[in-house]
Coordinates of C-alpha atoms in Angstrom, one line a residue:
Chain A
M2 CA -9.6 -13.1 9.8
E3 CA -12.3 -14.0 12.3
A4 CA -11.3 -17.8 12.7
T5 CA -8.4 -17.0 14.6
I6 CA -10.4 -15.4 17.6
P7 CA -12.0 -18.0 19.8
N8 CA -15.7 -18.4 19.0
A9 CA -16.9 -18.1 22.5
R10 CA -16.4 -14.4 22.6
R11 CA -18.5 -13.6 19.5
D12 CA -21.6 -13.7 21.4
G13 CA -20.4 -10.4 23.1
N14 CA -21.1 -8.7 26.3
V15 CA -23.2 -10.6 28.7
V16 CA -23.8 -7.7 30.8
A17 CA -24.8 -5.3 28.3
Q18 CA -26.9 -7.5 26.6
G19 CA -29.1 -7.8 29.6
S20 CA -29.7 -11.3 29.9
S21 CA -32.6 -10.9 32.3
N22 CA -34.9 -9.8 29.4
P23 CA -34.3 -11.8 26.4
R24 CA -37.4 -10.6 24.7
K25 CA -36.5 -7.0 24.5
S26 CA -37.5 -5.6 21.0
T27 CA -34.9 -4.9 18.7
L28 CA -35.7 -1.3 18.7
R29 CA -35.1 -0.9 22.4
R30 CA -31.9 -2.9 22.1
M31 CA -30.7 -0.6 19.3
W32 CA -31.5 2.4 21.7
Q33 CA -29.5 0.7 24.3
Y34 CA -26.6 0.5 22.0
R35 CA -27.1 4.1 20.4
Q36 CA -23.7 5.1 21.5
L37 CA -22.0 2.3 19.5
Y38 CA -24.3 3.3 16.2
L39 CA -23.0 6.8 16.9
L40 CA -19.5 5.9 16.7
I41 CA -20.0 3.9 13.5
L42 CA -22.0 6.7 11.9
P43 CA -19.1 8.9 10.6
A44 CA -17.4 6.1 8.7
L45 CA -20.8 5.0 7.4
V46 CA -21.6 8.3 6.2
Y47 CA -18.1 8.5 4.6
F48 CA -18.7 5.0 2.7
I49 CA -22.0 6.1 1.5
I50 CA -20.8 9.2 0.1
F51 CA -17.6 8.3 -1.3
A52 CA -18.1 4.6 -2.3
Y53 CA -21.9 4.3 -2.8
V54 CA -23.0 7.5 -4.2
P55 CA -20.6 7.5 -7.2
L56 CA -22.2 4.2 -8.3
Y57 CA -24.8 6.6 -9.8
G58 CA -22.0 7.9 -12.1
L59 CA -21.7 4.4 -13.8
Q60 CA -24.8 5.3 -15.8
M61 CA -22.4 7.4 -18.0
A62 CA -21.0 4.1 -19.3
F63 CA -24.3 3.7 -21.2
K64 CA -24.7 7.3 -22.2
D65 CA -23.4 9.7 -24.7
F66 CA -22.2 12.1 -22.2
Q67 CA -22.6 15.8 -23.2
V68 CA -21.0 18.1 -20.8
F69 CA -23.6 21.1 -21.3
R70 CA -26.6 18.7 -20.8
G71 CA -25.0 17.1 -17.6
L72 CA -25.0 13.6 -16.6
W73 CA -28.8 13.0 -16.1
D74 CA -30.0 14.6 -19.3
S75 CA -27.4 12.9 -21.7
P76 CA -29.1 10.7 -23.9
W77 CA -29.0 6.8 -23.5
V78 CA -27.1 4.8 -25.9
G79 CA -27.3 1.2 -24.5
W80 CA -24.3 -0.9 -24.8
Q81 CA -22.9 1.5 -27.6
N82 CA -19.8 2.5 -25.6
F83 CA -18.9 -1.1 -24.9
Q84 CA -19.2 -2.3 -28.3
H85 CA -17.0 0.5 -29.4
L86 CA -14.5 -0.5 -26.7
F87 CA -14.5 -4.2 -27.4
S88 CA -14.1 -3.7 -31.3
S89 CA -11.3 -1.2 -30.8
P90 CA -7.8 -2.6 -31.2
K91 CA -6.7 -1.0 -28.1
F92 CA -8.8 -3.3 -25.9
P93 CA -7.2 -6.7 -26.4
Q94 CA -3.7 -4.7 -26.1
L95 CA -4.9 -3.1 -22.8
I96 CA -5.9 -6.6 -21.3
E97 CA -2.9 -8.3 -22.6
N98 CA -0.4 -5.9 -20.9
T99 CA -2.4 -5.7 -17.8
L100 CA -2.6 -9.4 -17.3
L101 CA 0.9 -10.1 -18.5
I102 CA 2.5 -7.7 -16.2
S103 CA 0.5 -8.9 -13.4
I104 CA 1.3 -12.6 -14.0
Y105 CA 4.9 -12.0 -14.5
R106 CA 4.9 -10.1 -11.1
L107 CA 3.3 -13.1 -9.6
I108 CA 5.6 -15.7 -11.0
F109 CA 8.7 -13.9 -10.3
G110 CA 7.7 -11.9 -7.3
F111 CA 6.0 -14.5 -5.3
P112 CA 9.2 -16.9 -4.6
V113 CA 11.5 -14.1 -3.7
P114 CA 10.3 -12.8 -0.4
I115 CA 9.7 -16.6 0.7
L116 CA 13.5 -17.3 -0.1
F117 CA 14.5 -14.2 1.4
A118 CA 12.7 -15.0 4.8
L119 CA 14.1 -18.5 4.7
L120 CA 17.7 -17.2 4.4
L121 CA 17.2 -14.6 7.1
N122 CA 15.7 -17.2 9.3
E123 CA 19.2 -19.1 9.2
V124 CA 21.0 -16.1 10.5
R125 CA 22.3 -16.2 13.7
H126 CA 23.9 -12.8 14.1
I127 CA 21.0 -10.6 15.4
A128 CA 22.7 -7.5 14.4
F129 CA 23.2 -8.4 10.9
K130 CA 19.8 -9.7 10.7
R131 CA 18.5 -6.5 11.9
S132 CA 20.6 -4.4 9.7
V133 CA 19.5 -6.5 6.6
Q134 CA 15.7 -6.1 7.7
T135 CA 16.0 -2.2 8.3
I136 CA 17.6 -1.6 4.8
T137 CA 15.5 -4.0 2.9
Y138 CA 12.1 -3.0 4.5
F139 CA 12.7 0.6 3.8
P140 CA 11.8 1.0 0.1
H141 CA 8.3 -0.3 0.9
F142 CA 7.5 3.0 2.5
L143 CA 8.7 5.4 -0.4
S144 CA 6.2 6.4 -3.1
W145 CA 6.6 5.4 -6.7
V146 CA 7.5 8.9 -7.4
V147 CA 10.4 8.7 -5.3
M148 CA 11.1 5.2 -6.4
A149 CA 11.0 6.3 -10.0
G150 CA 13.6 8.8 -9.4
I151 CA 15.9 6.2 -8.0
V152 CA 15.0 4.0 -10.9
I153 CA 15.7 6.7 -13.5
N154 CA 19.0 7.5 -11.6
L155 CA 19.9 3.7 -11.9
L156 CA 18.7 2.9 -15.4
G157 CA 18.5 6.0 -17.2
P158 CA 20.4 7.1 -20.3
T159 CA 23.0 8.8 -18.0
G160 CA 22.2 6.5 -15.1
I161 CA 24.5 4.4 -12.8
I162 CA 24.5 1.2 -15.0
N163 CA 25.0 3.0 -18.4
T164 CA 27.8 4.9 -16.8
I165 CA 29.6 1.5 -15.9
V166 CA 28.6 0.1 -19.4
R167 CA 30.0 3.2 -21.1
E168 CA 33.3 3.0 -18.8
A169 CA 33.7 -0.6 -19.8
G170 CA 33.6 0.5 -23.4
G171 CA 30.0 -0.9 -24.3
D172 CA 27.2 0.8 -25.9
P173 CA 24.7 2.6 -23.4
I174 CA 21.5 0.6 -23.2
N175 CA 18.2 3.0 -23.0
F176 CA 16.4 0.7 -20.6
L177 CA 13.6 2.9 -19.9
A178 CA 12.7 3.5 -23.5
N179 CA 13.0 -0.1 -24.9
P180 CA 9.6 -1.8 -25.3
D181 CA 11.4 -5.1 -25.2
L182 CA 12.8 -4.3 -21.6
F183 CA 9.7 -2.5 -20.2
R184 CA 7.9 -5.2 -18.6
I185 CA 11.0 -6.8 -17.1
N186 CA 11.9 -3.5 -15.7
L187 CA 8.5 -3.3 -14.1
V188 CA 8.8 -6.6 -12.5
V189 CA 12.5 -6.3 -11.3
T190 CA 12.0 -2.8 -9.8
G191 CA 8.8 -3.8 -8.3
I192 CA 10.6 -6.8 -6.6
L193 CA 13.4 -4.7 -5.5
K194 CA 10.9 -2.3 -3.7
E195 CA 8.9 -4.9 -2.0
F196 CA 10.7 -8.1 -1.4
G197 CA 11.9 -7.1 2.0
W198 CA 8.4 -6.1 3.3
G199 CA 6.9 -9.1 1.5
A200 CA 9.1 -11.2 3.8
I201 CA 7.7 -9.9 7.1
I202 CA 4.5 -12.2 7.1
Y203 CA 6.6 -15.4 6.4
L204 CA 9.2 -14.4 9.2
A205 CA 6.3 -13.7 11.5
A206 CA 4.7 -17.0 10.7
L207 CA 8.0 -19.1 11.1
P208 CA 8.0 -19.3 14.9
G209 CA 4.5 -20.5 14.7
I210 CA 5.8 -23.9 13.3
D211 CA 6.2 -26.6 16.0
P212 CA 9.8 -26.9 17.0
Q213 CA 9.3 -30.4 17.9
L214 CA 8.9 -31.3 14.1
Y215 CA 12.3 -30.1 13.5
E216 CA 13.6 -32.2 16.5
S217 CA 12.1 -35.4 15.4
A218 CA 13.1 -34.7 11.8
K219 CA 16.8 -34.2 13.1
V220 CA 16.5 -37.7 15.0
D221 CA 15.3 -39.2 11.9
G222 CA 18.6 -37.7 10.1
A223 CA 16.8 -35.2 7.8
G224 CA 19.2 -32.5 6.6
K225 CA 18.5 -28.8 6.4
L226 CA 17.0 -28.7 3.0
R227 CA 14.8 -31.7 3.8
Q228 CA 13.5 -29.9 6.8
I229 CA 12.8 -26.8 4.8
R230 CA 11.0 -28.8 2.1
D231 CA 9.0 -31.1 4.5
I232 CA 8.4 -29.0 7.6
T233 CA 9.0 -25.2 7.0
L234 CA 7.3 -24.8 3.5
P235 CA 4.2 -26.7 4.5
G236 CA 4.2 -24.6 7.6
L237 CA 4.0 -21.5 5.6
R238 CA 1.4 -22.7 3.3
P239 CA -1.6 -20.6 4.9
V240 CA 0.4 -17.5 4.6
M241 CA 1.4 -18.4 0.9
A242 CA -2.2 -19.1 0.1
I243 CA -3.3 -15.7 1.2
V244 CA -0.7 -14.0 -0.6
L245 CA -1.3 -15.9 -3.9
V246 CA -5.0 -15.3 -3.6
L247 CA -4.8 -11.6 -3.0
S248 CA -2.7 -11.2 -5.9
L249 CA -5.1 -13.2 -8.0
G250 CA -7.7 -10.9 -6.8
S251 CA -5.8 -7.8 -7.9
L252 CA -4.8 -9.1 -11.3
L253 CA -6.3 -6.3 -13.1
D254 CA -4.6 -3.6 -11.1
A255 CA -1.0 -4.3 -12.4
G256 CA 0.3 -1.4 -10.2
F257 CA -1.0 1.9 -11.5
D258 CA 1.6 4.0 -9.5
Q259 CA 4.7 2.3 -11.0
V260 CA 3.6 1.8 -14.5
F261 CA 2.3 5.5 -14.5
M262 CA 5.5 6.7 -13.5
L263 CA 7.8 4.7 -15.7
L264 CA 5.7 4.7 -18.8
N265 CA 6.5 6.9 -21.7
G266 CA 5.7 7.2 -25.3
A267 CA 8.2 4.6 -26.6
T268 CA 6.7 2.0 -24.1
L269 CA 3.2 2.8 -24.2
E270 CA 2.3 -0.3 -26.5
V271 CA 3.7 -2.8 -24.2
G272 CA 2.9 -0.9 -20.9
D273 CA -0.3 0.8 -21.2
I274 CA -2.6 -1.0 -18.7
I275 CA -6.3 -0.5 -17.8
D276 CA -5.8 2.0 -15.1
T277 CA -3.3 4.2 -17.0
Y278 CA -5.6 4.2 -20.0
V279 CA -8.8 5.1 -18.0
Y280 CA -6.8 8.2 -16.5
R281 CA -5.5 9.3 -20.0
V282 CA -8.7 8.8 -21.9
G283 CA -10.9 10.0 -19.0
L284 CA -9.4 12.7 -17.4
L285 CA -6.8 14.1 -20.0
E286 CA -8.8 13.5 -23.2
A287 CA -12.1 14.0 -21.3
N288 CA -13.7 11.0 -23.2
F289 CA -15.7 10.5 -20.0
E290 CA -18.2 7.6 -21.2
L291 CA -15.5 5.5 -22.7
A292 CA -13.2 5.7 -19.5
T293 CA -16.2 4.9 -17.5
A294 CA -17.1 1.9 -19.6
V295 CA -13.5 0.6 -19.2
G296 CA -13.5 1.2 -15.4
L297 CA -16.9 -0.5 -15.2
F298 CA -15.3 -3.5 -17.0
K299 CA -12.5 -3.6 -14.7
G300 CA -14.7 -3.2 -11.6
V301 CA -17.0 -6.1 -12.5
N302 CA -14.2 -8.3 -13.5
G303 CA -12.1 -7.4 -10.5
M304 CA -15.1 -8.3 -8.1
I305 CA -15.5 -11.7 -9.8
L306 CA -11.8 -12.3 -9.3
I307 CA -11.7 -11.2 -5.6
V308 CA -14.9 -13.3 -4.9
T309 CA -13.5 -16.3 -6.7
A310 CA -10.2 -15.9 -4.9
N311 CA -11.8 -15.7 -1.4
S312 CA -14.2 -18.9 -2.2
I313 CA -11.1 -20.8 -3.2
L314 CA -9.4 -20.1 0.2
R315 CA -12.6 -21.2 1.9
R316 CA -12.9 -24.2 0.0
F317 CA -9.3 -25.2 1.0
G318 CA -10.0 -24.5 4.6
E319 CA -7.5 -21.6 4.6
R320 CA -8.2 -18.0 6.5
S321 CA -10.3 -16.1 4.0
I322 CA -10.2 -12.5 3.6
W323 CA -13.7 -12.0 4.9
Chain B
M33 CA -6.9 6.3 -1.3
V34 CA -10.3 5.6 -3.2
V35 CA -8.9 5.3 -6.9
P36 CA -8.2 3.5 -8.8
G37 CA -9.4 0.4 -7.2
E38 CA -8.7 0.0 -3.4
T39 CA -6.1 -2.7 -3.9
L40 CA -5.6 -5.1 -1.2
T41 CA -2.3 -4.0 0.3
T42 CA 0.4 -6.0 2.5
N43 CA 0.5 -3.5 5.2
E44 CA -2.6 -4.7 7.0
I45 CA -1.7 -8.4 6.5
A46 CA 1.6 -7.6 8.0
V47 CA 0.5 -6.0 11.0
Q48 CA -1.9 -8.9 11.7
A49 CA 0.7 -11.4 11.2
V50 CA 3.2 -9.6 13.5
E51 CA 0.7 -9.0 16.2
E52 CA -0.2 -12.8 16.2
S53 CA 3.2 -13.8 16.5
K54 CA 3.6 -11.5 19.3
R55 CA 0.7 -13.0 20.9
T56 CA 1.6 -16.5 20.5
R57 CA 5.2 -16.1 21.5
R58 CA 6.2 -19.4 21.1
R59 CA 9.7 -20.5 21.9
S60 CA 11.4 -20.8 18.6
R61 CA 14.6 -22.6 17.5
M62 CA 17.8 -20.7 17.1
P63 CA 19.0 -21.6 13.8
D64 CA 21.6 -24.4 13.9
Q65 CA 25.1 -23.8 12.6
N66 CA 25.0 -24.7 8.9
P67 CA 28.0 -26.0 7.0
L68 CA 30.4 -23.2 6.3
W69 CA 30.0 -23.2 2.5
A70 CA 26.1 -22.7 3.3
E71 CA 26.8 -20.0 5.8
I72 CA 28.9 -18.2 3.2
M73 CA 26.1 -18.6 0.8
I74 CA 23.6 -17.3 3.1
Y75 CA 25.4 -14.3 4.3
G76 CA 26.5 -13.7 0.6
V77 CA 23.2 -13.6 -0.8
L78 CA 21.6 -11.4 2.0
T79 CA 24.6 -9.1 1.6
V80 CA 24.0 -8.9 -2.1
L81 CA 20.2 -8.1 -1.9
T82 CA 20.9 -5.5 1.0
L83 CA 23.4 -3.6 -1.1
I84 CA 21.3 -3.8 -4.2
T85 CA 18.7 -2.0 -2.1
L86 CA 21.1 0.4 -0.2
L87 CA 23.5 1.5 -3.1
P88 CA 21.1 3.3 -5.5
M89 CA 19.6 5.1 -2.4
M90 CA 23.3 6.2 -1.3
N91 CA 24.0 7.4 -4.6
V92 CA 21.1 9.7 -4.8
L93 CA 21.9 11.0 -1.3
A94 CA 25.7 11.6 -2.3
R95 CA 24.6 13.2 -5.5
S96 CA 22.5 15.5 -3.6
L97 CA 25.1 16.7 -1.2
S98 CA 28.0 16.9 -3.7
D99 CA 29.4 19.8 -5.8
A100 CA 27.7 19.9 -9.4
A101 CA 30.9 19.4 -11.1
T102 CA 32.0 16.7 -9.2
V103 CA 28.5 14.8 -9.9
A104 CA 28.9 15.2 -13.7
Q105 CA 32.6 14.0 -13.4
N106 CA 32.0 10.9 -11.0
P107 CA 28.4 9.8 -11.1
L108 CA 28.9 6.6 -9.4
M109 CA 29.7 8.1 -5.9
L110 CA 28.4 6.7 -2.9
V111 CA 29.6 9.3 -0.4
P112 CA 29.4 13.1 -1.0
Q113 CA 32.3 14.5 -2.6
R114 CA 33.3 18.1 -2.1
M115 CA 30.3 18.5 0.0
T116 CA 27.9 21.4 -0.2
L117 CA 24.3 22.2 0.6
D118 CA 23.7 24.4 -2.4
A119 CA 21.1 22.0 -3.9
Y120 CA 19.1 22.2 -0.7
E121 CA 19.5 25.9 -0.6
Y122 CA 18.1 26.0 -3.8
I123 CA 15.0 23.8 -2.8
F124 CA 14.4 26.2 0.3
N125 CA 14.6 29.1 -1.9
T126 CA 12.1 27.7 -4.6
P127 CA 8.7 29.0 -3.6
V128 CA 6.9 26.0 -5.6
L129 CA 8.7 23.3 -3.6
M130 CA 8.3 24.8 -0.2
R131 CA 4.6 25.5 -0.7
S132 CA 3.8 21.9 -2.0
F133 CA 5.9 20.7 1.1
G134 CA 3.7 22.9 3.3
I135 CA 0.5 21.4 1.5
S136 CA 2.0 17.8 2.0
V137 CA 2.4 18.4 5.8
F138 CA -0.8 19.8 6.2
V139 CA -2.5 16.8 4.4
T140 CA -0.6 14.4 6.2
V141 CA -1.1 15.8 9.7
V142 CA -4.7 16.8 9.4
G143 CA -5.6 13.8 7.2
T144 CA -4.1 11.4 9.6
L145 CA -5.9 12.9 12.6
F146 CA -9.2 12.4 10.8
N147 CA -8.6 9.0 9.5
M148 CA -7.7 7.9 13.2
I149 CA -10.9 9.5 14.7
V150 CA -13.3 8.0 12.1
T151 CA -11.5 4.6 11.8
T152 CA -11.1 4.0 15.6
T153 CA -14.6 4.8 16.6
A154 CA -16.2 2.7 13.7
A155 CA -13.9 -0.1 14.4
Y156 CA -15.0 -0.2 18.1
G157 CA -18.6 0.1 17.3
L158 CA -18.2 -2.8 14.7
S159 CA -16.4 -5.0 17.1
K160 CA -19.5 -5.4 19.1
T161 CA -20.9 -8.2 17.2
Y162 CA -24.0 -8.3 19.1
I163 CA -25.6 -5.0 18.2
P164 CA -28.7 -5.4 15.7
G165 CA -27.8 -4.8 12.2
H166 CA -24.1 -5.6 12.7
K167 CA -23.8 -7.9 9.8
F168 CA -25.5 -5.3 7.5
L169 CA -22.9 -2.7 8.7
M170 CA -20.0 -4.9 8.2
W171 CA -21.1 -5.5 4.5
M172 CA -21.2 -1.9 4.0
V173 CA -17.7 -1.6 4.8
I174 CA -16.5 -4.9 2.9
T175 CA -18.4 -4.1 -0.3
P176 CA -16.3 -1.0 -1.3
M177 CA -13.3 -3.4 -1.0
L178 CA -14.7 -5.6 -3.6
F179 CA -16.2 -3.1 -6.1
S180 CA -15.2 0.5 -6.9
A181 CA -17.1 2.8 -9.2
G182 CA -13.9 3.7 -10.6
L183 CA -12.1 6.9 -11.4
L184 CA -14.6 8.9 -13.7
P185 CA -17.7 8.6 -11.4
T186 CA -15.5 9.4 -8.4
Y187 CA -14.1 12.4 -10.3
I188 CA -17.8 13.5 -11.1
L189 CA -18.7 13.1 -7.4
M190 CA -15.6 15.3 -6.4
K191 CA -16.6 17.9 -8.9
D192 CA -20.3 18.0 -7.6
L193 CA -19.1 18.3 -4.0
G194 CA -16.7 21.2 -5.0
L195 CA -13.7 19.3 -3.9
I196 CA -11.7 19.7 -7.3
N197 CA -9.0 21.8 -6.8
S198 CA -9.3 22.0 -3.1
V199 CA -6.5 20.7 -0.8
W200 CA -9.2 19.0 1.3
V201 CA -9.8 16.4 -1.5
M202 CA -6.5 14.7 -0.2
V203 CA -7.9 14.8 3.3
I204 CA -11.1 13.3 2.6
A205 CA -10.7 11.1 -0.4
G206 CA -9.2 8.4 1.7
L207 CA -10.8 9.0 5.0
V208 CA -11.5 5.6 6.1
S209 CA -9.5 2.4 4.7
P210 CA -11.9 -0.7 4.9
F211 CA -8.7 -2.7 5.6
N212 CA -7.4 -0.6 8.4
L213 CA -10.9 -0.6 9.8
I214 CA -11.3 -4.0 9.9
L215 CA -7.7 -4.8 11.2
L216 CA -8.7 -2.3 14.2
R217 CA -12.0 -3.9 14.7
N218 CA -10.5 -7.4 14.9
F219 CA -8.1 -6.1 17.6
F220 CA -10.9 -4.6 19.7
W221 CA -12.7 -7.8 19.2
S222 CA -10.0 -9.9 20.5
I223 CA -9.8 -7.8 23.8
P224 CA -11.5 -10.2 26.4
P225 CA -15.0 -8.9 27.1
E226 CA -14.4 -9.4 30.9
L227 CA -12.1 -6.4 31.1
E228 CA -15.1 -4.1 29.9
D229 CA -17.8 -6.0 31.8
A230 CA -16.4 -4.9 35.1
A231 CA -16.5 -1.4 34.0
R232 CA -19.9 -1.7 32.6
L233 CA -21.2 -3.0 35.7
D234 CA -20.0 0.2 37.4
G235 CA -22.0 2.2 35.0
A236 CA -19.5 2.9 32.4
S237 CA -20.9 3.8 29.0
D238 CA -19.8 2.5 25.6
L239 CA -17.6 5.7 25.0
R240 CA -16.0 5.3 28.5
C241 CA -15.1 1.8 27.7
L242 CA -13.5 2.7 24.4
W243 CA -11.6 5.7 26.0
D244 CA -10.6 3.9 29.1
I245 CA -10.2 0.4 28.2
A246 CA -9.9 -0.4 24.6
L247 CA -7.8 2.5 23.4
P248 CA -5.1 2.1 26.2
L249 CA -4.9 -1.6 25.3
S250 CA -4.4 -1.1 21.7
K251 CA -1.7 1.7 21.7
P252 CA 0.8 -0.2 19.9
V253 CA -1.6 -1.1 17.0
L254 CA -3.1 2.3 16.9
A255 CA 0.3 3.8 16.4
T256 CA 1.1 1.5 13.5
V257 CA -2.1 2.2 11.9
S258 CA -1.6 5.9 12.3
L259 CA 1.8 5.7 10.8
F260 CA 0.5 3.7 7.7
Y261 CA -2.2 6.4 7.2
A262 CA 0.6 9.1 7.5
V263 CA 2.9 7.5 5.1
A264 CA 0.2 6.9 2.7
H265 CA -1.0 10.7 2.7
W266 CA 2.7 11.5 2.4
N267 CA 3.2 9.3 -0.5
D268 CA -0.1 9.9 -2.3
F269 CA 0.1 11.3 -5.5
F270 CA -2.8 10.3 -7.6
T271 CA -5.4 12.0 -5.5
G272 CA -3.4 15.2 -6.3
L273 CA -2.7 14.2 -9.9
F274 CA -6.5 13.4 -10.4
F275 CA -8.4 16.2 -8.6
I276 CA -6.1 19.1 -8.6
T277 CA -5.1 20.9 -11.9
D278 CA -4.2 24.2 -10.2
N279 CA -0.3 23.4 -9.7
S280 CA -0.2 26.0 -6.8
K281 CA -2.0 23.6 -4.8
W282 CA -0.1 20.4 -5.6
P283 CA 1.4 18.3 -2.8
L284 CA 5.0 17.6 -3.0
Q285 CA 4.8 14.2 -4.6
V286 CA 3.0 15.8 -7.7
V287 CA 5.7 18.4 -8.1
L288 CA 8.4 16.0 -7.4
R289 CA 7.0 14.0 -10.3
T290 CA 7.1 16.8 -12.7
I291 CA 10.7 17.4 -11.8
I292 CA 11.6 13.7 -12.2
I293 CA 9.9 13.4 -15.6
D294 CA 11.2 16.8 -16.9
Q295 CA 14.8 16.0 -15.5
N296 CA 14.7 12.6 -17.3
M297 CA 14.0 14.6 -20.5
M298 CA 16.7 17.1 -19.9
N299 CA 19.0 14.1 -19.4
M300 CA 18.1 12.9 -22.9
G301 CA 18.3 16.1 -24.5
G302 CA 21.5 17.4 -22.8
A303 CA 21.8 19.1 -19.3
K304 CA 20.5 22.7 -19.2
A305 CA 21.1 25.2 -16.4
P306 CA 18.3 25.5 -13.8
T307 CA 16.6 28.7 -14.3
G308 CA 15.6 29.3 -10.7
D309 CA 15.1 32.3 -8.3
V310 CA 18.6 31.8 -7.1
Q311 CA 21.0 32.2 -10.1
Q312 CA 24.1 32.5 -8.0
L313 CA 23.9 29.1 -6.8
V314 CA 26.2 26.4 -8.9
V315 CA 23.7 23.5 -9.0
S316 CA 22.8 21.3 -11.8
A317 CA 19.6 19.6 -12.6
D318 CA 20.9 16.5 -11.3
N319 CA 21.6 18.0 -8.0
I320 CA 18.3 19.3 -7.7
K321 CA 16.6 16.2 -8.7
A322 CA 18.5 14.2 -6.2
A323 CA 18.0 16.8 -3.4
T324 CA 14.2 17.0 -3.9
I325 CA 14.0 13.2 -3.8
I326 CA 16.0 13.2 -0.5
F327 CA 13.7 16.1 0.7
A328 CA 10.5 14.1 -0.1
V329 CA 12.1 10.9 1.8
I330 CA 13.2 12.7 5.0
P331 CA 9.7 12.7 6.7
I332 CA 9.6 8.8 6.1
I333 CA 13.2 8.5 7.5
L334 CA 12.0 10.3 10.6
V335 CA 9.0 8.0 11.4
Y336 CA 10.8 4.9 10.1
P337 CA 12.5 3.9 13.4
F338 CA 8.8 3.7 15.0
L339 CA 7.7 1.4 12.2
Q340 CA 10.8 -0.3 12.7
R341 CA 10.3 -0.9 16.3
H342 CA 6.9 -2.4 15.8
F343 CA 7.7 -4.9 13.1
V344 CA 11.4 -5.9 13.4
K345 CA 11.1 -6.2 17.0
G346 CA 7.7 -7.8 17.0
I347 CA 9.2 -10.5 15.0
M348 CA 12.4 -10.9 17.0
L349 CA 10.3 -11.0 20.2
G350 CA 8.0 -13.3 18.8
S351 CA 11.0 -15.7 17.6
I352 CA 13.2 -15.3 20.6
K353 CA 11.4 -14.9 23.9
G354 CA 10.1 -18.0 25.4

C-alpha cells in the first residue's frame, strides 16, 4: 500500500526531527516523541493481550489437557494429538471440504464482479446505474445470520423456489439438505451476497485507465470487445492480482459464518470445514487439545499461504499487502 | 473480530480504492453508445442481477407485514397483503428479543466508540515513520494478520480474563482491526507534512496536530471506518456464540440464529403456533421469522445511505468530474 504515496514524504517531519542536531541519542528522540508512543500504546496493549498472549495456549496442542490440572500442569504428549488428527478419516475430509469450497468460490466468484463492473461501466443513465449499485451493494452489509434467513426462505422446503416448483406440478427439491447441492448453494449464495460490493474496486480502478488509449484504439478501428480485451482488462490487472492473492491467502477459511449457518446433519459430510470442526470439537465437545491442534495446523498453513501470496505479488511488481 | 482467523476483508481494499479514485479524479470517458442489441443485453443482465438481489428481500419484508393466513396462502408475495403489524407487535412484546436488541445496541455504540479511539490514535502514531522502533511497532500490528492462535487459545484467554458470559467480550474482542488501523495510518501518512510543520513551528504538540489538523482532514475516512466497525459489531454473531453461553446475554444475531434454525425445523416438521407471551395475536412462525430478520436489518438500512454516499458518489465523482 505504501508504494502509492510519494517516497519523499517518508522521512517525515523535518521540523520535529530537529535537523540541527543529528547526533541526538535514540533515547532523547524517543522522549521527544513520547506523545506519539502514548497514542500507540492502547492498541499495542490490545494486540499483546489478545493476539500474542493466547500463543501460550498453543501448548495445549502438545498436551493431554486435563481440566482439573489446568493448562500448565497437564502432561506433555509430544505430537500425539497431531498423529491422532492426521490418522483420523475425518482429517482428509475436512481438508477436502475446506479447499474445494474455497476453490469453487474462487473460480466462480472471481469473474462475476469483474463482468458486473464492466457491464455497469457501459451504463449511460446515471439514475439506473445508481439504483443498481444501491441494491446490489446492500447484501454485503447483512450478516450471514440474516442472509441465511433469506436463503432458507428462498430455498427451504416451503421456500419460494419450491412453491414455484410445486405449483408447476414438480416435486419439491430439498436444496438445503441435499449433499450434492450443498457446495453449489454455498458458492451461489455467497456470490449473490458479495458480487455487487466486489465490483467496487474494479469500478474505482476504471477511471484510472488512460482515456487516450481508448481514443487511439478507436482510431485504429478496434471494436468495443477488442477495447475491453486489450485496454480495460489489462488496466484492471493490478486489482485482479490483489483480489486473487487475497483469496489465495484465505484458502483455508472457506467462510465460517456462511457454512456454519447453512450446515446441517444431512450436509455435514460435504460441508464440514476446518473452522466449523474446531468449534464443534473444541467448544461443544470440549476436546480442547484436538481442536487446538487443528487450529494450529490451520494457522501455520494459513500463514504460509499468505506470505507466499504476498511474495508472488511482489515478484510480479504489483502492490503488495504489506 | 479475533476468531476464527482474522480474514482479509474487501472493505478496506474498497475504501482505499475509492479514496484513491477520488484523489486522482481523472476525467473519464462517458461510455459510447453501444449497438442496440448490446444495450438491451447490458440493461437486461443488470436488471436481472438486481432483481435476483432485490426480490428475496422484498418477499421477506412482505411476509413480515402480512396477515398470517395470507402468507400461508400466497408465499410468493412481493408487497404486503392485508397489511398488519402483528408480527412486530409480537417482537416488541417478547422480552428475549428486546433484551438482545438492547445488548446489540450497547455493543455497537460503545464498541465502535472504543474502536475509533484506539484505532485512530494508534494510526496517527504509526503514521510518523521517523519515530525510533517504528518498524518493530508496525510488525506488531501486521503479525496478527498473518497468524492467529486460533479459537481455543483465545477461549482460554477469555476465560482467564473473566470475559466469558460478559457482554464486554463483544466490545473488547475486536477492539482494533489491523486492517482498519493500517488503512487509517496510510491516510494520515498521505497528509502533506507541511500542513503540520507550520503548526509545530508555533509550538503545537503531536496531540494537538492530530486533533486540529489530521482529524479534520480525514473526516470522510473516519466516518467510513466507524461505519464499518459499527456494522461489524451489529452483525457479529460468533463472538456471542463462542464466548456467551448464558442466553440472557446473547446479542440479537445469536437469538435470530436460533429463531431461523428452529423455524427451519418447524417448516420441515409442520408449522406449530408460536407460544409467546402474547397469545391473542394471530401470527405464524413465518411472520415472526420474517419480522425478526427485518428487525435485525433496520439499523443497517438506517446507516446505509451514509455508506452509500461515500462509495457510490465516490466512484461517480472519480469517474465524471474532470
